[in-house]
């Protein structure tokens, strides 16, 4: 259930994003661009339905997305990916799950949750740039499933082997889409080589 998105545009933008010399403004822009490219890849199997329209020359039956889509960013860094998804699927509903990782225990602490009522029947895209220990993504997926969500795709940018293993062991039916699988976590739970603290780099904190 692990998919590494190898498209050259994705890989190239990820390298720019990781660079320590990339400041907040280009970091935010690259993150949105990368997310849009990844969403293009992960929505390939979404269903279509017919729609009758008129071109300037004659009537025809075109096809449009036939999917209720709910996007769930994990606060705060996940909100940096929101614009990139909404750019391609502006009709998506958006839920929010607020989690932060306790710096000592590395366990996620929940502080906010608001999810749309469409959740049970929707294609759900859970987004967070980083899958480190896996604690935050596991918790967010637990919450979504508890609220009735079934069809979930987890989209991140950089994943650690430790986080992939932990997530897959708890949620084996949820596919993980990432742009990179990095080497390991350091003693503080940061991904190596990674890109640093995603939230801090997005928001300049
Ligand atoms: C970061 C990141 C993930 C989490 C990943 O968030 O955005 O949510 O860490 O780590 P994990 O896989 O070990 O749980 P952080 O807790 O720093 O909060 P923030 O987004 O508010 O900066
Ligand atoms: N959260 C981040 O923002 N970066 C990491 O490397 C690990 C967790």
PDB file of C-alpha atoms and ligand atoms in Angstrom, residues 74-78 99-102 106 108 111 128-137 163 185 189-190 197-200, ligand 1:
ATOM      1  CA  UNK A  74      -3.429  17.672   9.924  1.00  0.00           C
ATOM      2  CA  UNK A  75      -2.823  21.048  11.601  1.00  0.00           C
ATOM      3  CA  UNK A  76      -0.653  22.839  11.300  1.00  0.00           C
ATOM      4  CA  UNK A  77       1.758  21.780   8.566  1.00  0.00           C
ATOM      5  CA  UNK A  78      -0.961  19.977   6.600  1.00  0.00           C
ATOM      6  CA  UNK A  99      -2.470  17.442  16.466  1.00  0.00           C
ATOM      7  CA  UNK A 100       0.948  18.358  17.722  1.00  0.00           C
ATOM      8  CA  UNK A 101       3.751  16.012  18.589  1.00  0.00           C
ATOM      9  CA  UNK A 102       4.868  16.228  22.210  1.00  0.00           C
ATOM     10  CA  UNK A 106       6.890  12.212  20.454  1.00  0.00           C
ATOM     11  CA  UNK A 108       0.514  13.157  19.185  1.00  0.00           C
ATOM     12  CA  UNK A 111      -6.393  19.826  20.219  1.00  0.00           C
ATOM     13  CA  UNK A 128       0.506  16.070   6.185  1.00  0.00           C
ATOM     14  CA  UNK A 129       3.962  16.761   4.733  1.00  0.00           C
ATOM     15  CA  UNK A 130       5.817  14.505   7.188  1.00  0.00           C
ATOM     16  CA  UNK A 131       5.383  10.854   8.221  1.00  0.00           C
ATOM     17  CA  UNK A 132       8.027  10.501  10.943  1.00  0.00           C
ATOM     18  CA  UNK A 133       7.201   8.124  13.829  1.00  0.00           C
ATOM     19  CA  UNK A 134       3.739   7.765  12.284  1.00  0.00           C
ATOM     20  CA  UNK A 135       1.968   8.765  15.511  1.00  0.00           C
ATOM     21  CA  UNK A 136       0.175  11.821  14.068  1.00  0.00           C
ATOM     22  CA  UNK A 137      -1.025  10.112  10.884  1.00  0.00           C
ATOM     23  CA  UNK A 163       6.632   5.735  10.215  1.00  0.00           C
ATOM     24  CA  UNK A 185      14.719   9.212  12.192  1.00  0.00           C
ATOM     25  CA  UNK A 189      12.239  12.035  15.845  1.00  0.00           C
ATOM     26  CA  UNK A 190      13.237  14.196  12.859  1.00  0.00           C
ATOM     27  CA  UNK A 197      10.415  21.100  10.722  1.00  0.00           C
ATOM     28  CA  UNK A 198       7.735  21.452   8.061  1.00  0.00           C
ATOM     29  CA  UNK A 199       5.475  23.730  10.129  1.00  0.00           C
ATOM     30  CA  UNK A 200       8.331  26.076  11.017  1.00  0.00           C
TER      31      UNK A 200
HETATM   32  C1  LIG B   1       4.806  17.470  12.354  1.00  0.00           C
HETATM   33  C2  LIG B   1       4.257  17.011  11.026  1.00  0.00           C
HETATM   34  C3  LIG B   1       3.409  15.839  11.406  1.00  0.00           C
HETATM   35  C4  LIG B   1       4.167  15.249  12.565  1.00  0.00           C
HETATM   36  C5  LIG B   1       4.896  14.029  12.070  1.00  0.00           C
HETATM   37  O1  LIG B   1       3.867  18.196  13.043  1.00  0.00           O
HETATM   38  O2  LIG B   1       3.560  18.010  10.348  1.00  0.00           O
HETATM   39  O3  LIG B   1       2.090  16.187  11.812  1.00  0.00           O
HETATM   40  O4  LIG B   1       5.121  16.234  12.990  1.00  0.00           O
HETATM   41  O5  LIG B   1       5.529  13.372  13.114  1.00  0.00           O
HETATM   42  P1  LIG B   1       5.087  11.927  13.603  1.00  0.00           P
HETATM   43  O6  LIG B   1       4.934  11.080  12.376  1.00  0.00           O
HETATM   44  O7  LIG B   1       6.241  11.505  14.468  1.00  0.00           O
HETATM   45  O8  LIG B   1       3.800  12.057  14.373  1.00  0.00           O
HETATM   46  P2  LIG B   1       4.150  18.851  14.468  1.00  0.00           P
HETATM   47  O9  LIG B   1       3.735  17.919  15.554  1.00  0.00           O
HETATM   48  O10 LIG B   1       5.542  19.377  14.519  1.00  0.00           O
HETATM   49  O11 LIG B   1       3.108  20.029  14.527  1.00  0.00           O
HETATM   50  P3  LIG B   1       2.927  21.310  13.579  1.00  0.00           P
HETATM   51  O12 LIG B   1       2.392  20.811  12.263  1.00  0.00           O
HETATM   52  O13 LIG B   1       1.947  22.119  14.323  1.00  0.00           O
HETATM   53  O14 LIG B   1       4.265  21.974  13.428  1.00  0.00           O
END
